[in-house]
Structure formats: C-alpha cells, structure tokens
Amino acid sequence: MSKNLVLTIVGHQGYIRHENEKEFALQNDILFGSIVQTYLPMLNMFHRLENEGVDFKLAMVFSPSLCALLDDEMVKEQFVRWLEKRIALGEREVVRLSGKDDLLENAKTCLQKAKKDLIDFTQVYSRNLLKEFACFAEKGKLELLSTCGTYAFLPHYGDMTEILNAQVEVGLYSHRHYFGSNPDGFYLPFMGYTPGIEKVLRSYGFRYTIVDVRTMLFSDSLPENGIFSPVRCDLDTNTSLSQASLALFCQDADTPDDITGENGFASAPVYKNQGKDVAFDLPAEDLIKAGFIEDGMARFPSYFRYWNKDDEGVYKQSDALAQVQKDADSFLRCKNEKLSEAEKCMKSGEPSLLCVIDAKQLGQDWAEGIDWLEAVLRKAAAFEIKLSAISPLIGNQFSLQKIVPYPGAAQGNSYGEDLLDSSNGWMIRYTRKMCERMIDLSDRFPNETGLKVRLLNLGAKELMIAQSAEWAKMIHDGYFPEYATERFKEAIESFMIVFDALGSNTVSTEWLTKLEREHAIFPWMNFRMFSRKK
C-alpha cells in the first residue's frame, strides 16, 4: 500500500502594473522579487531533476493576475531593466568589499545569480516562464489547478451566483488561454468555502477542490478517514447536477507552520536574513552612482544580502545547504509518521496527505526554500513516500463518502475574518454595490457593440480588480496599506465613470483608451460572464 504525499504550490500576485517604474519601484519589486527568488529557481530545479532522471510530481496554482503580469511585454521589459540595475550595483559591491573575504564571497555569489537570472530569463526561457511551466505539465510532472479571476474571497459573494460564476469562468478561461488545457481542479482563494460554490464548480466541469481542515472535519458527517482521503460534496439531487459529484481534498494543517511558523524550518539561524538588504544600508549617493536609483527615488531591495539570522552573522551558503538537507529529512519523517498512523486506522484505500505551500514561502520568506523543496523531492522515495498529483487520488468519485462541508477558510482563524475587519471592512460595501450594478448592466445591454462593449468590458475588469482580496489582506497586514487603498479606490472610481457614461450615453474615448492600456489584464474579457444564467 502506497503512502501518497501531494505538494501543492500556490502562486498569486495582485494586479500591480505601472508604466512609471520609478514611482512604483517598491510595488513592482513584489513581482520581480518573486520571479528571481521563486519562479526562476523553481524552473531551474525542474530541469535539474529531469536531467538527472529524478521522478517528481507537484501540483501548482497560478492566479490569472500573476499570469497576466508574467505574460505582459511592458512588465518583462521593466524586469530586464531591474535586473540590469542589480548587476550594476553588484559590480560596485565586489569592488567595495575587496579584502573582506566573507562579505566578498557573498557579494560575488549574489552577483553571479543576478547575471544568471538575466541569462535564464532572456535566453534560456525566452522571457516566457508560463510556457516552461506548461511544458512540465504536459510531461506529467505538474498538475495545474485553476483559481478565481482575481483571487476574490468567494464567501463574501456567496449569495451572488452571477459573481461566483464570473470569477470561476474568468479563471477557467485564463487557464485555457495561458496553459492550453482544461484543469480538473479549482483552487478556492484562501480555501474560502461557502455553501453553493460546489454547484458552480461542477457546472464548469471541475472535479475537485481543496478545503481547510475545519471545513472537512466540522461537516455534518465526520469523514471516516479524516483528512487522509478525499470525500465528495453532496450536491442537490433536484438539479441537473444530481449525476455529478465534486471531490474535496483537505490540506494538512501543520505544513504552513512547519515551514515559516515561529519555530519553522525557515527560522534556523544559519539561513539568510531576508530582512537585511544592502540597498537599505548603503548611502543613497552610492546607490545613485551605481545607477540603482535616481535622486529622490524610493529605495527598493537589491537582493544583495550577506547576513544570516544569527544576530547578523555573516551568511555561509555551505552551512545553510547542509541545514536544508536536515530540514528536508525532518519534514519527510514527520509526514511519513503521520501517514503511517493514518494507514493503521483506515479501513480501506491508501492514505494521502496534501500539503499546501504558498509560493511566497519558498524563496521570498525563506531564501533557501527552493533548495529545501528540491531536497524533499529527491529524498521522498527513501522514506517510502510516493509523490503524487491530485487527480489520480480521486478514483471512482461516486464511491467517495458524502459530506456537507462546513463554511470556512485557511485564513485568519479559519473564517477569513482578517479579510473583513475594522481595518478593511469599509471595502465590501463598494464591491457588492459594483456587483449589483455589473449584473444589471450585463442584462440591460446584452447585444451592444462598438464603444459600449468596450465600456462594459472595462467595467467588468475594474470590478474584478476591486474584488481581489489582495488589497484587503495588504491593508490588514500593514504591507503597503496606502497603496492598496489607493489601488482599490482607483478601481471603484473607474467603474463609476463607466456606469455614468453608459447612463448618459457619453464617454471620453481618450480616457477609455488610456485605461484599457494601463489595465491590460484579461484582453479577452466578455462582460456577459456576469449575466444571469437563464
């Protein structure tokens, strides 16, 4: 009997795109930092494993807003210039640190990586990272899941079926657009489950989703195998979905804390200190001379980091990589023990454990995260653990135990309350009113053409941008809260201009064209996705 381990990496990025890269350097760095710390190293890791004949399987989620940015030519050009600035700074760092052997070694390593990132992005992967991930999916190494159009927290719109349909449909269309396939699984943002979403997912052909442990274990019927086997949602037998079924997988609740919790692997003193960057230590004059920033421009990370977490000790890569191997062993040993105990209790079937990992944890929060992931993939077989995708574990969907899931989420204290609290609760009334108006507009103008269609499609995009739960999360976490507030208000204002223009039958084509260029997400958007299904 196999013990199955499913590693699911979730990549998401709020739609942060600005032509003025100087004014928004810090905000652009959110994406650029994820590329050099997570996505490029991950692709390089996949190629290493493939070349060495190491069998591996992962599940991955790419949010449509992340895909739109990774596929945007303007963003790619900005990223290349960003890399070139880092390389120029690195060249000066190597000169500055001459004679300081430990620091110099780190500077050279960082510079070498920056140069390799530029070559990998422009030459090896031809500026098309999504295509590379799609290739590994075609080879059966990755299972790609779809998710909501703009990572909306669906429980906030559980009573608006049209909004649920639109978010799911845009996510599905985006997946087909970027990856050329129909996914089996749908990832609920923040694993936010609300009753009724299962019917929407099945209506679009999805076979399974992933839920939080409380959503599974607090259900009316206790799952016989706990979190170690999939179950199925009990759909309404009075609908056309009575012959369909949606499988539910439950995440391992311990995994996030295992990695970046207070005592998680990432807290080891030998690992790189991600909070101490030379770009914030050097005098501004040095950064300006290096061409890294311009006079009066905000500083942004350089990723030249020379210190570990042990009271600002100098970072030693060899020590960190040795610790990575120990932490990979510890992780696999823990999961193996959990699966072995589950195997003893299960009456039938093979135990499986699904570990959901935020892509941000691998590389960004934890500099050695991708090295750790590679070690886990290489060592799994030695622990008699089978790495698996998700779909093969479903088997006969109609043989799975039926349950009625409990509403919940893997956010806040399991109910997503930090996405609707005193810091950001003011936002929801605007998005819900926009939802009501968008549904009304799609019904009032079903057969429009020309300029009105452009207006309606723009309104739909602005609504979806405003619905992104990323803004509420940034405000709650204190992570660029002023920017998130401003970005949200811009979407509201743009939608209102669209709404008023349709009511008065007048529009500034200059304004419309400018905003279409600035918000290039979903060029295939069709406002009719928000129509009431008849």
Coordinates of C-alpha atoms in Angstrom, one line a residue:
M1 CA 0.0 0.0 0.0
S2 CA 1.4 3.4 -1.0
K3 CA 1.6 6.4 1.2
N4 CA 0.9 9.4 -1.0
L5 CA 2.2 12.9 -0.5
V6 CA 0.9 15.8 -2.6
L7 CA 2.8 19.0 -2.5
T8 CA 0.7 21.9 -3.8
I9 CA 2.4 25.2 -4.5
V10 CA 0.1 28.3 -4.8
G11 CA 1.4 31.3 -6.7
H12 CA -0.5 34.5 -6.5
Q13 CA 0.2 38.2 -7.3
G14 CA -2.2 41.1 -7.0
Y15 CA -2.5 43.0 -10.3
I16 CA 0.2 45.7 -9.7
R17 CA 1.2 47.1 -13.1
H18 CA 2.5 50.7 -13.6
E19 CA 4.2 52.3 -16.6
N20 CA 6.0 54.7 -14.2
E21 CA 8.5 52.2 -12.8
K22 CA 10.4 54.8 -10.9
E23 CA 7.5 56.0 -8.8
F24 CA 6.3 52.4 -8.1
A25 CA 9.7 50.7 -7.8
L26 CA 8.8 49.2 -4.4
Q27 CA 5.4 47.8 -5.7
N28 CA 6.9 46.4 -8.8
D29 CA 9.5 44.6 -6.7
I30 CA 6.8 42.4 -5.3
L31 CA 6.6 40.6 -8.6
F32 CA 10.2 40.9 -9.6
G33 CA 11.4 39.5 -6.3
S34 CA 9.1 36.5 -6.7
I35 CA 10.5 35.8 -10.2
V36 CA 14.2 35.8 -9.1
Q37 CA 13.6 34.1 -5.7
T38 CA 10.9 31.6 -6.6
Y39 CA 9.8 31.0 -10.2
L40 CA 13.2 31.1 -12.0
P41 CA 14.9 28.9 -9.3
M42 CA 11.9 26.5 -9.5
L43 CA 12.2 26.1 -13.2
N44 CA 15.9 25.5 -12.9
M45 CA 15.2 22.9 -10.3
F46 CA 12.7 21.1 -12.5
H47 CA 15.3 20.9 -15.3
R48 CA 18.0 19.6 -12.9
L49 CA 15.7 16.8 -11.7
E50 CA 14.6 15.9 -15.2
N51 CA 18.2 15.8 -16.5
E52 CA 19.2 13.6 -13.6
G53 CA 16.3 11.2 -14.1
V54 CA 14.7 12.1 -10.7
D55 CA 10.9 11.4 -10.9
F56 CA 8.8 14.1 -9.3
K57 CA 5.3 15.3 -9.2
L58 CA 3.8 18.6 -7.9
A59 CA 0.5 20.4 -8.1
M60 CA 0.6 24.2 -8.8
V61 CA -1.7 27.1 -8.9
F62 CA -1.0 30.3 -10.9
S63 CA -3.6 33.0 -10.3
P64 CA -4.8 34.7 -13.5
S65 CA -3.5 38.1 -12.3
L66 CA 0.0 36.6 -11.9
C67 CA -0.2 35.0 -15.3
A68 CA -1.3 38.3 -16.8
L69 CA 1.8 40.1 -15.4
L70 CA 4.2 37.3 -16.3
D71 CA 2.9 37.5 -19.9
D72 CA 2.9 41.3 -20.1
E73 CA 5.6 42.7 -22.5
M74 CA 5.9 46.0 -20.7
V75 CA 6.4 44.2 -17.4
K76 CA 9.0 42.0 -18.9
E77 CA 11.0 45.0 -20.2
Q78 CA 10.8 46.6 -16.7
F79 CA 12.0 43.3 -15.2
V80 CA 15.1 43.2 -17.5
R81 CA 16.0 46.8 -16.6
W82 CA 15.5 45.9 -12.9
L83 CA 18.0 43.0 -13.3
E84 CA 20.5 45.2 -15.1
K85 CA 20.4 47.7 -12.2
R86 CA 21.1 44.9 -9.7
I87 CA 24.0 43.7 -11.8
A88 CA 25.5 47.2 -12.0
L89 CA 25.1 47.6 -8.2
G90 CA 26.7 44.1 -7.7
E91 CA 29.7 45.1 -9.8
R92 CA 30.4 48.0 -7.4
E93 CA 29.8 45.8 -4.4
V94 CA 32.5 43.4 -5.4
V95 CA 34.9 46.4 -5.6
R96 CA 33.7 47.9 -2.4
L97 CA 34.1 44.7 -0.4
S98 CA 37.6 43.8 -1.7
G99 CA 39.6 42.5 1.2
K100 CA 36.5 41.5 3.3
D101 CA 36.6 37.8 2.3
D102 CA 33.3 36.6 3.9
L103 CA 31.3 39.5 2.6
L104 CA 33.1 39.5 -0.7
E105 CA 32.2 35.8 -1.3
N106 CA 28.5 36.6 -0.6
A107 CA 28.6 39.6 -2.9
K108 CA 30.1 37.5 -5.7
T109 CA 27.5 34.8 -5.2
C110 CA 24.7 37.4 -5.4
L111 CA 26.2 39.0 -8.5
Q112 CA 26.6 35.6 -10.2
K113 CA 23.0 34.8 -9.5
A114 CA 21.8 38.2 -10.8
K115 CA 23.7 37.6 -14.1
K116 CA 22.4 34.1 -14.3
D117 CA 18.8 35.3 -13.8
L118 CA 19.2 37.7 -16.7
I119 CA 20.5 34.9 -19.0
D120 CA 17.9 32.4 -17.8
F121 CA 15.0 34.9 -18.3
T122 CA 16.1 36.3 -21.7
Q123 CA 17.9 33.4 -23.3
V124 CA 17.1 30.1 -21.7
Y125 CA 13.4 30.7 -21.2
S126 CA 12.9 33.4 -23.9
R127 CA 11.0 35.6 -21.5
N128 CA 8.2 33.1 -21.3
L129 CA 8.1 31.4 -17.9
L130 CA 4.5 30.3 -18.3
K131 CA 5.3 28.3 -21.3
E132 CA 8.0 26.4 -19.4
F133 CA 5.6 25.5 -16.6
A134 CA 3.1 24.4 -19.2
C135 CA 5.7 22.1 -20.7
F136 CA 6.3 20.3 -17.4
A137 CA 2.5 20.0 -17.0
E138 CA 2.4 18.3 -20.5
K139 CA 5.1 15.9 -19.3
G140 CA 3.0 14.9 -16.3
K141 CA 5.4 16.4 -13.8
L142 CA 3.0 19.2 -12.8
E143 CA -0.7 19.2 -12.3
L144 CA -2.0 22.8 -12.8
L145 CA -5.2 23.9 -11.0
S146 CA -7.3 26.9 -11.9
T147 CA -8.4 29.6 -9.5
C148 CA -10.6 32.7 -9.4
G149 CA -10.1 35.5 -11.9
T150 CA -8.7 38.0 -9.4
Y151 CA -8.3 35.9 -6.3
A152 CA -11.6 37.0 -4.7
F153 CA -12.7 35.7 -1.4
L154 CA -15.8 33.9 -2.5
P155 CA -17.7 33.7 0.8
H156 CA -18.1 37.5 0.6
Y157 CA -20.3 36.9 -2.5
G158 CA -21.9 33.6 -1.7
D159 CA -25.4 35.0 -2.2
M160 CA -24.5 36.3 -5.7
T161 CA -24.4 33.3 -8.0
E162 CA -23.6 35.5 -11.0
I163 CA -20.4 36.8 -9.3
L164 CA -19.3 33.3 -8.4
N165 CA -19.9 32.2 -12.0
A166 CA -17.9 35.1 -13.4
Q167 CA -14.9 34.6 -11.1
V168 CA -14.8 30.9 -11.9
E169 CA -15.4 31.4 -15.6
V170 CA -12.7 34.1 -15.9
G171 CA -10.3 31.8 -14.0
L172 CA -11.1 28.9 -16.3
Y173 CA -10.8 30.9 -19.5
S174 CA -7.5 32.4 -18.2
H175 CA -6.1 28.9 -17.6
R176 CA -7.0 27.8 -21.1
H177 CA -5.5 31.0 -22.5
Y178 CA -2.2 30.6 -20.8
F179 CA -1.8 26.9 -20.4
G180 CA -3.9 25.5 -23.3
S181 CA -5.7 22.8 -21.1
N182 CA -8.8 22.2 -19.1
P183 CA -7.9 21.7 -15.5
D184 CA -9.5 19.0 -13.3
G185 CA -9.1 21.1 -10.1
F186 CA -10.1 24.5 -8.9
Y187 CA -8.3 26.2 -6.0
L188 CA -10.6 28.4 -3.9
P189 CA -8.6 31.5 -2.9
F190 CA -7.6 31.2 0.8
M191 CA -9.6 27.9 0.6
G192 CA -12.7 30.0 1.3
Y193 CA -15.6 27.6 1.1
T194 CA -19.2 28.8 1.1
P195 CA -22.3 26.6 0.6
G196 CA -23.3 26.5 -3.1
I197 CA -19.8 27.0 -4.6
E198 CA -19.7 23.3 -5.2
K199 CA -22.5 23.5 -7.7
V200 CA -20.8 26.3 -9.6
L201 CA -17.6 24.4 -9.8
R202 CA -19.2 21.3 -11.1
S203 CA -21.2 23.2 -13.6
Y204 CA -17.9 24.3 -15.2
G205 CA -16.5 20.8 -15.2
F206 CA -14.2 20.8 -12.3
R207 CA -13.7 17.5 -10.5
Y208 CA -12.2 18.6 -7.2
T209 CA -11.2 21.4 -4.9
I210 CA -9.1 21.8 -1.7
V211 CA -10.6 22.9 1.6
D212 CA -9.3 23.8 5.1
V213 CA -9.3 21.1 7.8
R214 CA -12.2 22.7 9.7
T215 CA -14.4 22.7 6.6
M216 CA -13.8 19.0 6.3
L217 CA -13.9 17.9 10.0
F218 CA -16.7 20.2 11.1
S219 CA -19.1 18.7 8.5
D220 CA -22.4 17.1 9.4
S221 CA -20.9 13.7 8.7
L222 CA -17.5 13.1 10.1
P223 CA -15.2 11.8 7.3
E224 CA -14.3 8.2 8.1
N225 CA -10.7 8.7 7.0
G226 CA -10.2 12.2 8.4
I227 CA -8.0 14.3 6.2
F228 CA -6.3 11.4 4.6
S229 CA -8.8 10.5 1.9
P230 CA -10.9 12.7 -0.4
V231 CA -14.6 12.9 0.1
R232 CA -17.4 14.3 -2.1
C233 CA -19.8 17.1 -1.8
D234 CA -23.4 16.1 -1.5
L235 CA -24.9 18.1 -4.4
D236 CA -28.6 18.9 -4.7
T237 CA -30.4 15.9 -6.1
N238 CA -33.2 18.1 -7.5
T239 CA -30.9 19.7 -10.1
S240 CA -29.1 18.5 -13.3
L241 CA -26.0 18.1 -11.1
S242 CA -27.6 15.0 -9.4
Q243 CA -25.4 12.8 -11.6
A244 CA -22.3 14.8 -10.8
S245 CA -20.0 15.0 -7.8
L246 CA -17.3 17.3 -6.6
A247 CA -14.4 15.7 -4.7
L248 CA -12.9 17.5 -1.7
F249 CA -9.3 17.2 -0.5
C250 CA -8.2 18.6 2.8
Q251 CA -4.9 20.4 3.4
D252 CA -2.5 19.3 6.1
A253 CA -3.0 22.0 8.8
D254 CA 0.6 21.7 10.0
T255 CA 2.5 22.4 6.8
P256 CA 2.5 26.2 6.8
D257 CA 3.8 26.4 10.3
D258 CA 6.3 23.6 9.6
I259 CA 8.0 26.0 7.1
T260 CA 7.6 29.6 8.2
G261 CA 6.0 29.3 11.6
E262 CA 7.6 30.7 14.7
N263 CA 9.7 27.6 15.1
G264 CA 9.5 26.5 11.5
F265 CA 12.4 25.4 9.3
A266 CA 12.9 28.9 7.9
S267 CA 13.8 30.3 11.4
A268 CA 17.1 28.4 11.6
P269 CA 19.9 30.8 12.4
V270 CA 22.2 29.7 9.5
Y271 CA 19.6 30.7 6.9
K272 CA 19.9 34.0 5.0
N273 CA 18.4 37.1 6.7
Q274 CA 15.8 38.3 4.2
G275 CA 15.2 41.5 6.2
K276 CA 18.7 42.9 5.8
D277 CA 19.4 44.2 2.3
V278 CA 22.5 46.2 1.3
A279 CA 20.2 48.6 -0.7
F280 CA 18.9 49.9 2.6
D281 CA 22.3 50.1 4.3
L282 CA 24.4 51.9 1.7
P283 CA 24.4 55.7 1.5
A284 CA 21.9 57.0 -1.2
E285 CA 24.8 58.6 -3.1
D286 CA 26.4 55.2 -3.6
L287 CA 23.1 53.8 -5.0
I288 CA 22.7 56.7 -7.3
K289 CA 26.3 56.4 -8.6
A290 CA 25.7 52.8 -9.3
G291 CA 22.6 53.7 -11.3
F292 CA 20.4 51.6 -9.0
I293 CA 18.1 54.5 -8.1
E294 CA 17.8 58.1 -9.2
D295 CA 17.9 61.2 -6.9
G296 CA 14.7 61.4 -4.9
M297 CA 13.6 57.9 -5.8
A298 CA 12.5 55.4 -3.2
R299 CA 14.9 52.6 -2.4
F300 CA 13.9 49.1 -3.3
P301 CA 15.5 45.7 -2.5
S302 CA 18.7 44.7 -4.3
Y303 CA 18.7 41.1 -3.0
F304 CA 22.4 41.5 -2.2
R305 CA 22.1 40.0 1.3
Y306 CA 25.2 38.9 3.2
W307 CA 24.0 38.1 6.7
N308 CA 22.3 35.1 8.4
K309 CA 19.7 35.1 11.1
D310 CA 22.2 34.5 13.9
D311 CA 22.5 38.0 15.3
E312 CA 23.7 39.4 12.0
G313 CA 26.4 36.8 11.5
V314 CA 27.9 36.5 8.0
Y315 CA 25.9 34.1 5.8
K316 CA 27.6 30.9 4.8
Q317 CA 25.9 29.1 1.9
S318 CA 27.5 25.7 2.7
D319 CA 26.1 25.8 6.3
A320 CA 22.7 26.8 5.0
L321 CA 22.6 24.0 2.4
A322 CA 23.6 21.4 5.0
Q323 CA 20.7 22.6 7.2
V324 CA 18.4 22.3 4.2
Q325 CA 19.1 18.5 4.0
K326 CA 18.4 18.1 7.7
D327 CA 15.1 20.0 7.4
A328 CA 14.0 18.0 4.3
D329 CA 14.6 14.8 6.3
S330 CA 12.7 16.2 9.3
F331 CA 9.7 17.2 7.1
L332 CA 9.5 13.8 5.3
R333 CA 10.0 11.9 8.6
C334 CA 7.1 13.8 10.2
K335 CA 4.8 13.3 7.2
N336 CA 5.7 9.7 6.9
E337 CA 4.9 9.1 10.6
K338 CA 1.5 10.8 10.1
L339 CA 0.7 8.7 7.0
S340 CA 1.8 5.5 8.8
E341 CA -0.5 6.2 11.7
A342 CA -3.4 7.0 9.3
E343 CA -2.7 3.8 7.4
K344 CA -3.3 1.8 10.6
C345 CA -6.7 3.4 11.2
M346 CA -8.0 3.3 7.6
K347 CA -10.4 0.5 6.7
S348 CA -9.6 0.7 3.0
G349 CA -7.7 2.7 0.5
E350 CA -4.3 4.4 0.5
P351 CA -3.6 7.3 2.9
S352 CA -2.7 10.6 1.2
L353 CA -1.6 13.9 2.7
L354 CA -2.0 17.1 0.8
C355 CA 0.4 19.9 1.8
V356 CA -0.4 23.4 0.5
I357 CA 2.5 25.8 0.4
D358 CA 2.3 29.4 -0.5
A359 CA 4.9 30.1 -3.3
K360 CA 5.9 33.2 -1.3
Q361 CA 7.2 30.9 1.5
L362 CA 9.7 29.3 -1.0
G363 CA 12.4 31.8 -1.8
Q364 CA 10.8 35.1 -0.7
D365 CA 10.1 34.4 3.0
W366 CA 12.7 31.7 3.1
A367 CA 15.7 32.2 0.9
E368 CA 16.6 28.5 0.8
G369 CA 13.0 27.4 0.3
I370 CA 13.5 26.1 -3.3
D371 CA 16.7 24.2 -2.2
W372 CA 14.6 22.6 0.6
L373 CA 11.8 21.7 -1.9
E374 CA 14.4 20.1 -4.2
A375 CA 15.8 18.1 -1.3
V376 CA 12.3 16.9 -0.4
L377 CA 11.6 15.8 -4.0
R378 CA 14.9 13.9 -4.2
K379 CA 14.5 12.2 -0.8
A380 CA 10.8 11.2 -0.8
A381 CA 11.4 7.7 -2.2
A382 CA 13.9 6.9 0.6
F383 CA 11.1 7.4 3.1
E384 CA 8.8 5.1 1.1
I385 CA 6.6 8.1 0.3
K386 CA 5.1 8.3 -3.2
L387 CA 4.9 11.8 -4.6
S388 CA 1.5 12.2 -6.3
A389 CA -0.6 14.6 -8.3
I390 CA -4.1 15.2 -7.0
S391 CA -6.4 13.8 -9.8
P392 CA -5.2 10.2 -9.6
L393 CA -6.2 10.0 -6.0
I394 CA -9.9 10.5 -6.7
G395 CA -10.5 7.1 -8.2
N396 CA -14.2 6.5 -8.6
Q397 CA -15.8 9.7 -7.5
F398 CA -19.1 8.1 -6.7
S399 CA -17.6 5.7 -4.3
L400 CA -16.3 8.5 -2.0
Q401 CA -18.1 9.3 1.2
K402 CA -20.6 12.1 1.0
I403 CA -20.4 15.0 3.4
V404 CA -21.9 18.5 3.7
P405 CA -18.9 20.8 4.2
Y406 CA -18.8 23.4 6.9
P407 CA -18.2 27.1 5.8
G408 CA -14.6 28.1 6.5
A409 CA -11.2 29.2 5.1
A410 CA -7.5 28.8 5.6
Q411 CA -7.2 32.4 6.5
G412 CA -7.4 34.3 9.8
N413 CA -8.8 32.0 12.5
S414 CA -10.3 29.7 9.8
Y415 CA -13.0 32.0 8.6
G416 CA -11.2 34.7 6.7
E417 CA -12.1 37.3 9.3
D418 CA -8.9 39.3 8.7
L419 CA -10.2 40.0 5.2
L420 CA -13.2 41.8 6.7
D421 CA -12.3 43.5 9.9
S422 CA -12.1 47.0 11.3
S423 CA -9.1 47.9 9.0
N424 CA -10.7 46.9 5.7
G425 CA -14.4 46.3 6.3
W426 CA -15.3 49.5 4.6
M427 CA -14.3 48.0 1.2
I428 CA -17.0 45.3 0.9
R429 CA -20.0 47.7 0.5
Y430 CA -18.4 49.2 -2.6
T431 CA -17.6 45.9 -4.2
R432 CA -21.0 44.4 -3.5
K433 CA -22.7 47.5 -5.0
M434 CA -20.5 47.3 -8.0
C435 CA -21.5 43.6 -8.3
E436 CA -25.2 44.5 -8.3
R437 CA -24.7 47.2 -11.0
M438 CA -22.5 45.0 -13.2
I439 CA -25.1 42.2 -13.2
D440 CA -27.8 44.8 -14.0
L441 CA -25.6 46.3 -16.8
S442 CA -25.0 42.9 -18.4
D443 CA -28.7 42.3 -18.5
R444 CA -29.6 45.8 -19.8
F445 CA -27.0 45.8 -22.7
P446 CA -26.9 42.1 -23.8
N447 CA -26.5 42.9 -27.5
E448 CA -24.4 46.1 -27.6
T449 CA -21.5 46.5 -29.9
G450 CA -18.7 49.0 -30.5
L451 CA -17.8 51.6 -27.9
K452 CA -20.4 50.4 -25.4
V453 CA -19.0 46.9 -25.4
R454 CA -15.5 48.4 -24.7
L455 CA -17.0 50.3 -21.8
L456 CA -18.8 47.3 -20.4
N457 CA -15.7 45.1 -20.6
L458 CA -13.7 47.7 -18.9
G459 CA -16.3 48.0 -16.1
A460 CA -16.1 44.2 -15.7
K461 CA -12.3 44.3 -15.4
E462 CA -12.4 47.2 -12.9
L463 CA -14.9 45.2 -10.8
M464 CA -12.8 42.1 -10.8
I465 CA -9.6 44.1 -9.9
A466 CA -11.5 45.7 -6.9
Q467 CA -12.7 42.2 -5.8
S468 CA -9.2 41.0 -5.4
A469 CA -8.8 40.0 -1.7
E470 CA -5.1 41.0 -2.0
W471 CA -6.0 44.6 -1.3
A472 CA -7.8 43.8 2.0
K473 CA -5.0 41.5 3.0
M474 CA -2.3 44.1 2.3
I475 CA -4.3 46.7 4.4
H476 CA -4.8 44.2 7.3
D477 CA -1.1 43.1 7.2
G478 CA 0.2 46.7 7.0
Y479 CA 2.0 45.8 3.8
F480 CA 1.8 48.9 1.5
P481 CA -1.6 49.7 3.0
E482 CA -1.7 53.2 1.5
Y483 CA -1.0 51.7 -2.0
A484 CA -3.6 49.0 -1.6
T485 CA -6.2 51.6 -0.5
E486 CA -5.4 53.9 -3.5
R487 CA -5.4 51.0 -5.9
F488 CA -8.8 49.9 -4.7
K489 CA -10.3 53.4 -4.9
E490 CA -9.0 53.8 -8.4
A491 CA -10.9 50.7 -9.5
I492 CA -14.1 52.0 -7.8
E493 CA -13.8 55.4 -9.5
S494 CA -13.1 53.9 -12.9
F495 CA -16.1 51.6 -12.6
M496 CA -18.3 54.6 -11.6
I497 CA -17.1 56.6 -14.7
V498 CA -18.1 53.6 -16.8
F499 CA -21.5 53.3 -15.1
D500 CA -22.2 57.0 -15.5
A501 CA -21.0 57.0 -19.1
L502 CA -23.4 54.2 -20.0
G503 CA -26.3 56.1 -18.3
S504 CA -25.6 59.4 -20.0
N505 CA -24.6 57.8 -23.3
T506 CA -21.3 59.8 -23.4
V507 CA -17.7 58.8 -22.9
S508 CA -14.2 60.1 -23.4
T509 CA -12.6 57.8 -25.8
E510 CA -9.2 59.2 -24.8
W511 CA -9.9 58.2 -21.2
L512 CA -11.2 54.8 -22.2
T513 CA -8.2 54.0 -24.4
K514 CA -5.7 55.2 -21.8
L515 CA -7.3 52.9 -19.0
E516 CA -7.5 50.0 -21.4
R517 CA -3.8 50.3 -22.0
E518 CA -2.9 50.7 -18.3
H519 CA -5.1 47.8 -17.2
A520 CA -4.2 45.3 -19.8
I521 CA -5.4 42.3 -17.8
F522 CA -7.9 40.0 -19.5
P523 CA -7.9 41.4 -23.0
W524 CA -10.5 38.8 -23.9
M525 CA -12.9 39.9 -21.2
N526 CA -16.6 39.5 -22.0
F527 CA -18.9 41.4 -19.7
R528 CA -21.7 38.8 -20.5
M529 CA -20.0 36.5 -18.0
F530 CA -21.9 38.5 -15.3
S531 CA -25.3 37.9 -16.9
R532 CA -27.9 35.9 -15.1
K533 CA -28.0 32.4 -16.4
K534 CA -31.3 31.6 -17.9

